[in-house]
Amino acid sequence: MGKKRVAELEAQGVLNQPKTVPLSVLLDLFMAERDLWDNTGRTKRYVIKMLRDCDIAQVESNQLRTSDLIEHCKK
């Protein structure tokens, strides 16, 4: 199963994407993964969609700091 999944990811170009992306891209990937999204509860779906439209979604994944999360929660 693992080799098949790697082949799928390579075919989709996922493994060739930049190492760092904005959090919005990660959220989009999560939402696009049907098995994950379909098994996500209604409240979590709402929160993920809401986060997608927040300023924190523009933070690069490798640049996310605790202070970013704290600032987001204060808003």
mmCIF file of C-alpha atoms in Angstrom:
data_model
loop_
_atom_site.group_PDB
_atom_site.id
_atom_site.type_symbol
_atom_site.label_atom_id
_atom_site.label_comp_id
_atom_site.label_asym_id
_atom_site.label_seq_id
_atom_site.Cartn_x
_atom_site.Cartn_y
_atom_site.Cartn_z
ATOM 1 C CA MET A 1 0.000 0.000 0.000
ATOM 2 C CA GLY A 2 2.847 2.414 0.806
ATOM 3 C CA LYS A 3 4.534 2.117 -2.591
ATOM 4 C CA LYS A 4 1.212 2.641 -4.335
ATOM 5 C CA ARG A 5 0.535 5.816 -2.329
ATOM 6 C CA VAL A 6 4.027 7.193 -3.051
ATOM 7 C CA ALA A 7 3.444 6.554 -6.758
ATOM 8 C CA GLU A 8 0.101 8.411 -6.553
ATOM 9 C CA LEU A 9 1.724 11.366 -4.786
ATOM 10 C CA GLU A 10 4.540 11.483 -7.312
ATOM 11 C CA ALA A 11 2.050 11.368 -10.192
ATOM 12 C CA GLN A 12 0.135 14.277 -8.671
ATOM 13 C CA GLY A 13 3.346 16.228 -8.189
ATOM 14 C CA VAL A 14 2.815 16.482 -4.439
ATOM 15 C CA LEU A 15 6.351 15.385 -3.629
ATOM 16 C CA ASN A 16 7.777 18.004 -5.983
ATOM 17 C CA GLN A 17 6.056 20.925 -4.269
ATOM 18 C CA PRO A 18 8.053 23.478 -2.289
ATOM 19 C CA LYS A 19 9.014 22.375 1.221
ATOM 20 C CA THR A 20 7.271 25.339 2.797
ATOM 21 C CA VAL A 21 3.823 26.584 1.938
ATOM 22 C CA PRO A 22 1.294 28.898 3.547
ATOM 23 C CA LEU A 23 -1.000 27.212 6.047
ATOM 24 C CA SER A 24 -3.878 27.869 3.639
ATOM 25 C CA VAL A 25 -2.315 25.401 1.197
ATOM 26 C CA LEU A 26 -2.116 22.746 3.908
ATOM 27 C CA LEU A 27 -5.739 23.384 4.826
ATOM 28 C CA ASP A 28 -6.722 23.117 1.151
ATOM 29 C CA LEU A 29 -4.866 19.814 0.855
ATOM 30 C CA PHE A 30 -6.672 18.514 3.931
ATOM 31 C CA MET A 31 -10.045 19.555 2.516
ATOM 32 C CA ALA A 32 -9.222 17.967 -0.846
ATOM 33 C CA GLU A 33 -8.348 14.619 0.737
ATOM 34 C CA ARG A 34 -11.817 13.032 0.597
ATOM 35 C CA ASP A 35 -11.146 10.258 3.138
ATOM 36 C CA LEU A 36 -9.985 12.782 5.724
ATOM 37 C CA TRP A 37 -12.585 15.427 4.984
ATOM 38 C CA ASP A 38 -15.531 13.017 4.893
ATOM 39 C CA ASN A 39 -14.548 11.668 8.316
ATOM 40 C CA THR A 40 -14.170 15.118 9.854
ATOM 41 C CA GLY A 41 -16.971 16.334 12.090
ATOM 42 C CA ARG A 42 -19.153 19.298 11.222
ATOM 43 C CA THR A 43 -17.629 21.611 13.832
ATOM 44 C CA LYS A 44 -14.049 20.813 12.782
ATOM 45 C CA ARG A 45 -14.988 21.392 9.137
ATOM 46 C CA TYR A 46 -16.405 24.787 10.061
ATOM 47 C CA VAL A 47 -13.267 25.738 12.000
ATOM 48 C CA ILE A 48 -10.950 24.602 9.194
ATOM 49 C CA LYS A 49 -12.925 26.617 6.636
ATOM 50 C CA MET A 50 -12.894 29.625 8.959
ATOM 51 C CA LEU A 51 -9.117 29.353 9.501
ATOM 52 C CA ARG A 52 -8.654 29.248 5.738
ATOM 53 C CA ASP A 53 -9.950 32.822 5.549
ATOM 54 C CA CYS A 54 -7.972 34.199 8.513
ATOM 55 C CA ASP A 55 -4.648 36.064 8.454
ATOM 56 C CA ILE A 56 -2.909 33.094 10.057
ATOM 57 C CA ALA A 57 -3.571 31.081 6.882
ATOM 58 C CA GLN A 58 -0.991 33.250 5.096
ATOM 59 C CA VAL A 59 1.834 32.286 7.477
ATOM 60 C CA GLU A 60 4.397 29.978 5.900
ATOM 61 C CA SER A 61 4.317 26.520 7.452
ATOM 62 C CA ASN A 62 7.966 26.660 8.478
ATOM 63 C CA GLN A 63 7.557 30.153 9.957
ATOM 64 C CA LEU A 64 4.611 29.456 12.274
ATOM 65 C CA ARG A 65 5.392 30.481 15.848
ATOM 66 C CA THR A 66 3.521 30.181 19.100
ATOM 67 C CA SER A 67 3.091 33.947 19.067
ATOM 68 C CA ASP A 68 1.222 33.665 15.730
ATOM 69 C CA LEU A 69 -1.272 31.301 17.331
ATOM 70 C CA ILE A 70 -1.651 33.497 20.398
ATOM 71 C CA GLU A 71 -2.203 36.574 18.228
ATOM 72 C CA HIS A 72 -4.795 34.709 16.172
ATOM 73 C CA CYS A 73 -6.685 33.665 19.302
ATOM 74 C CA LYS A 74 -6.718 37.236 20.607
ATOM 75 C CA LYS A 75 -8.531 38.496 17.501
#
